[in-house]
Structure formats: structure tokens, C-alpha cells
Amino acid sequence: MISHPAQLRPIALANWLFFVAAMVIVMVAVGGITRLTESGLSITEWKPITGAIPPLSEAAWQAEFDLYKATGEYKNVTGPAGMDLAAFKFIYFWEWFHRLWGRLIGLAFALPLAWFWVRKAIPQGYKLRLVALLALGGLQGVFGWFMVKSGLNETMTDVSHFMLSLHFLTAMLTLGALVWVALDLRQFARGNKRMAHWTVTASWVGAVLFIQLLLAAWVAGLNAGLASDSWPLMQGRFIPEYDSSRGLLYAMTHDPYLIHWMHRWWAWVAVAALIVMARRVRTIERKASVAIHSAFGTQIVLGIATVMTGVSLWIAVSHQVVGALLVAAFVWAAHLLGRRV
């Protein structure tokens, strides 16, 4: 019989979590395509099990199309634009694939978790953390449905940008948590069983980054990326015209021009915060510092390119994916700082 300590598999667990994190990054890309192609409202029902199978006959396709025709998006936007069944099949594919990939992530997490659990391969103190990650992934799916549901009526032409931000930020939290626990397990495998702590630096830099991610989600939800195709000015001005009739706070949370402007310039606050963090982590692990600089540098270039190309699909998707990689780099640096506490 193998002794209990020999059964622990921290490196295998860490590699598994990194693999799931990579799947989440792919999900961010697929979600970006789904959003940018206006595909998110094409599936009007939530069927966690049977929904994995797409329509298999013309009659089934027509039934799905008829359900979509009842939405405000079809009645006010895509219908008047002349959408036919072939065009509907295109947007349906991306929403279906987005949901399918979510199901695959769930299986890629739940099945290995059960296997490691039965094999007693999970170190003490990690079972609850892994179950919490599973629950967080399930919550992400629930938030995704409520996001879609927020746009399923006869007047809405898009989902709520607040629900979209909740869905997106939960994805970023899931990604960060996966990377953090994987890094803890990697340290465990090296003989350091003490888990990393969350530091003051991680807190304030994370808060700055959170605001930027929140603004990014609102930009996506309100199609605010189309508010300007020039940089650094908008409408030939530093601060664009925006609707202030309901007050500044309402404009800051609803007006696409002002939200675009805030996302554009808060980015530099985020860059300054990330530079501070990168300098502090450089003496611990230079690669983490390089990762942060590379991520935010690429992100700035892609952000400007997204604006100046009128939100080109693949540039915009790349911008979103690098944003996810930036979150992973931030968590890596935060974990390194937390190991010194």
C-alpha cells in the first residue's frame, strides 16, 4: 500500500488548474466574439443538459428562429436589417459554442476533482478551496443566464451592461482564483506548505484594475467602443459631449461616450499602479515583472487599435484576451508578494 503522503499530487493538481485557467481564457475570447457579433440573445432558453445539442433539422432551426423573432433585438434591429435563417444560424453558433465551452470547463473541473478526491490526492486545506472554485464556476453560468434574460423582452435590444459586467468580472475572479490556488499547490510541491497571503499592494492595485475591468465590461455592454474612432481625442475634444441631464453619476454609469472616455484614461492609472507592483516584484521574480509590463503594453496598443479600427472584431477580441492575461500576470505578482508575508 502507498502511504497517504505519497498519494498527494500537488503538481498534478496545479497543472490541472492551470489547464482549466487556459480554458477560461479561451472562454473570454469566445465570449468576446459572441458579444461583438451580437450573438448573445440568439438562444432564448436555458437548458443546461439538452441545450448542448444544437437544432438538427430545418424544423428545429425554424422553431429557434421563431423564438428569437419575439425578442426586441430582432424586432428593432436585426429584423429590420433583413436577418434570414442563414444569418440566424451564424449568431446561434457563437452563443451555442459559448455555452458548450462553459459546459466543457465544468466537466474539465468536476471530473478530475472527483478523481483526485477519491484517490486522496488533495493536500489538507485544499478541498474546500477546490469546491469553492467549482461553485464559482457554476455561479458564472447562472450569471450568464441572467445576463441573457435581461435582454429577452420586446423592448431591449441588448443585455443589461450591469449584468454583463457581473458575468465578465466573475470570469476574471474565477481565472484569478484558479491561478492563485495553482501557484499555492506548486509551492506545496516544492516543500513550502504555507499558503500565500493577500497583501496591501495587491489590494490597492487590484482595486484599480477592477475599476478598469468594470469600465471595460460597460464599454462592451453599451457598444461604447463605437463612440469614437480617434485617439487621443474624442469628437475633436479631450472630454466628449455626453448626456448630463440626469446628473453626473447617472452619466458615469450609463452614457457610452463618458464611459468610453473613463475607460480610455483610467487605463493610465492602472498602468501606473501595475508599474509600482512590477517594480516591487522584480527582485523576487523578474519574469513576473516582465509579464506585467508585456501584458499592459500590448493591451494599450490593442486598445488604441480597437478604437481606431472602429472595433475590428479580431483586434477587439485580442484586446479582451490580453486583458485576461493581464489579470493572470497580476495574480502571479500578487502571489509572489504574498509569499513574503
Tab-separated table of C-alpha atoms in Angstrom, residues 138-279:
chain	number	residue	atom	x	y	z
A	138	GLY	CA	-21.384	27.258	-11.519
A	139	LEU	CA	-22.278	30.756	-10.362
A	140	GLN	CA	-20.695	32.112	-13.525
A	141	GLY	CA	-23.106	30.060	-15.603
A	142	VAL	CA	-26.071	31.327	-13.574
A	143	PHE	CA	-24.944	34.925	-14.012
A	144	GLY	CA	-24.566	34.277	-17.740
A	145	TRP	CA	-28.178	33.202	-17.992
A	146	PHE	CA	-29.456	36.177	-16.002
A	147	MET	CA	-27.414	38.387	-18.310
A	148	VAL	CA	-29.096	36.886	-21.362
A	149	LYS	CA	-32.501	37.042	-19.687
A	150	SER	CA	-32.044	40.770	-19.059
A	151	GLY	CA	-32.201	41.327	-22.815
A	152	LEU	CA	-35.088	38.969	-23.599
A	153	ASN	CA	-38.112	41.205	-23.914
A	154	GLU	CA	-39.834	43.167	-26.647
A	155	THR	CA	-38.105	46.465	-25.888
A	156	MET	CA	-34.464	45.604	-25.059
A	157	THR	CA	-32.054	45.333	-27.955
A	158	ASP	CA	-29.094	44.330	-25.784
A	159	VAL	CA	-28.437	42.703	-22.448
A	160	SER	CA	-28.020	44.851	-19.345
A	161	HIS	CA	-24.489	46.213	-19.196
A	162	PHE	CA	-24.623	45.758	-15.418
A	163	MET	CA	-25.372	42.046	-15.791
A	164	LEU	CA	-22.699	41.767	-18.465
A	165	SER	CA	-20.152	43.304	-16.094
A	166	LEU	CA	-21.176	40.857	-13.346
A	167	HIS	CA	-20.750	37.942	-15.763
A	168	PHE	CA	-17.375	39.198	-17.013
A	169	LEU	CA	-15.949	40.114	-13.616
A	170	THR	CA	-16.944	36.728	-12.218
A	171	ALA	CA	-14.993	35.147	-15.073
A	172	MET	CA	-11.945	37.265	-14.178
A	173	LEU	CA	-12.331	36.338	-10.498
A	174	THR	CA	-12.537	32.660	-11.444
A	175	LEU	CA	-9.434	32.953	-13.609
A	176	GLY	CA	-7.505	34.703	-10.862
A	177	ALA	CA	-8.583	32.205	-8.216
A	178	LEU	CA	-7.563	29.264	-10.403
A	179	VAL	CA	-4.096	30.734	-10.940
A	180	TRP	CA	-3.693	31.613	-7.243
A	181	VAL	CA	-4.577	28.131	-5.964
A	182	ALA	CA	-2.408	26.522	-8.655
A	183	LEU	CA	0.549	28.642	-7.549
A	184	ASP	CA	-0.055	27.654	-3.913
A	185	LEU	CA	-0.041	23.991	-4.937
A	186	ARG	CA	3.149	24.453	-6.906
A	187	GLN	CA	4.801	25.880	-3.796
A	188	PHE	CA	3.410	22.983	-1.763
A	189	ALA	CA	5.100	20.569	-4.154
A	190	ARG	CA	8.400	22.370	-3.510
A	191	GLY	CA	8.072	21.810	0.220
A	192	ASN	CA	6.559	25.183	1.171
A	193	LYS	CA	3.174	24.273	2.628
A	194	ARG	CA	2.381	27.829	3.761
A	195	MET	CA	-0.254	29.444	1.532
A	196	ALA	CA	0.388	32.932	0.184
A	197	HIS	CA	-1.373	35.898	1.776
A	198	TRP	CA	-3.208	38.786	0.155
A	199	THR	CA	-1.139	41.958	0.646
A	200	VAL	CA	-1.895	45.675	0.860
A	201	THR	CA	-0.219	46.205	-2.521
A	202	ALA	CA	-2.383	43.512	-4.090
A	203	SER	CA	-5.472	45.165	-2.604
A	204	TRP	CA	-4.993	48.674	-3.949
A	205	VAL	CA	-3.558	47.640	-7.306
A	206	GLY	CA	-6.352	45.083	-7.620
A	207	ALA	CA	-8.940	47.780	-6.864
A	208	VAL	CA	-7.535	49.988	-9.622
A	209	LEU	CA	-7.531	47.071	-12.054
A	210	PHE	CA	-11.066	46.102	-11.002
A	211	ILE	CA	-12.364	49.556	-11.945
A	212	GLN	CA	-10.740	49.282	-15.361
A	213	LEU	CA	-12.251	45.841	-15.949
A	214	LEU	CA	-15.656	47.110	-14.820
A	215	LEU	CA	-15.438	50.011	-17.260
A	216	ALA	CA	-14.335	47.588	-19.990
A	217	ALA	CA	-17.454	45.485	-19.417
A	218	TRP	CA	-19.677	48.577	-19.538
A	219	VAL	CA	-17.996	49.674	-22.776
A	220	ALA	CA	-18.810	46.264	-24.257
A	221	GLY	CA	-22.361	46.212	-22.938
A	222	LEU	CA	-23.200	49.685	-24.242
A	223	ASN	CA	-21.304	49.304	-27.543
A	224	ALA	CA	-19.339	52.304	-26.322
A	225	GLY	CA	-16.282	51.272	-28.291
A	226	LEU	CA	-18.042	52.809	-31.291
A	227	ALA	CA	-18.349	56.179	-29.542
A	228	SER	CA	-15.092	57.298	-31.145
A	229	ASP	CA	-12.705	56.113	-33.836
A	230	SER	CA	-9.965	58.593	-32.971
A	231	TRP	CA	-7.273	58.735	-30.308
A	232	PRO	CA	-6.354	60.528	-28.067
A	233	LEU	CA	-9.199	62.989	-28.721
A	234	MET	CA	-12.884	62.129	-28.961
A	235	GLN	CA	-15.038	64.257	-31.267
A	236	GLY	CA	-12.030	66.545	-31.597
A	237	ARG	CA	-12.104	67.198	-27.847
A	238	PHE	CA	-10.347	65.832	-24.784
A	239	ILE	CA	-13.659	65.299	-22.959
A	240	PRO	CA	-16.506	64.408	-25.342
A	241	GLU	CA	-20.031	65.711	-25.150
A	242	TYR	CA	-22.299	63.470	-23.115
A	243	ASP	CA	-25.799	63.494	-21.690
A	244	SER	CA	-25.661	65.073	-18.234
A	245	SER	CA	-29.408	65.717	-17.929
A	246	ARG	CA	-29.781	63.056	-15.211
A	247	GLY	CA	-26.682	64.031	-13.292
A	248	LEU	CA	-23.038	63.070	-13.406
A	249	LEU	CA	-23.401	59.759	-11.552
A	250	TYR	CA	-26.036	58.517	-13.999
A	251	ALA	CA	-23.886	59.601	-16.933
A	252	MET	CA	-20.849	57.815	-15.452
A	253	THR	CA	-22.797	54.542	-15.330
A	254	HIS	CA	-24.977	54.843	-18.457
A	255	ASP	CA	-23.611	57.274	-21.049
A	256	PRO	CA	-21.480	55.429	-23.649
A	257	TYR	CA	-19.397	58.499	-24.534
A	258	LEU	CA	-18.404	59.256	-20.962
A	259	ILE	CA	-17.833	55.588	-20.101
A	260	HIS	CA	-15.621	55.182	-23.175
A	261	TRP	CA	-13.651	58.244	-22.063
A	262	MET	CA	-13.274	56.940	-18.497
A	263	HIS	CA	-12.096	53.527	-19.717
A	264	ARG	CA	-9.637	55.198	-22.073
A	265	TRP	CA	-7.994	57.363	-19.406
A	266	TRP	CA	-8.355	55.236	-16.270
A	267	ALA	CA	-6.134	52.799	-18.182
A	268	TRP	CA	-3.188	55.069	-17.405
A	269	VAL	CA	-3.990	54.988	-13.697
A	270	ALA	CA	-3.995	51.191	-13.974
A	271	VAL	CA	-0.650	51.289	-15.812
A	272	ALA	CA	0.914	53.410	-13.062
A	273	ALA	CA	-0.371	51.037	-10.377
A	274	LEU	CA	0.859	47.981	-12.262
A	275	ILE	CA	4.315	49.550	-12.737
A	276	VAL	CA	4.573	50.028	-8.961
A	277	MET	CA	3.619	46.393	-8.430
A	278	ALA	CA	6.023	45.187	-11.116
A	279	ARG	CA	8.907	47.093	-9.524
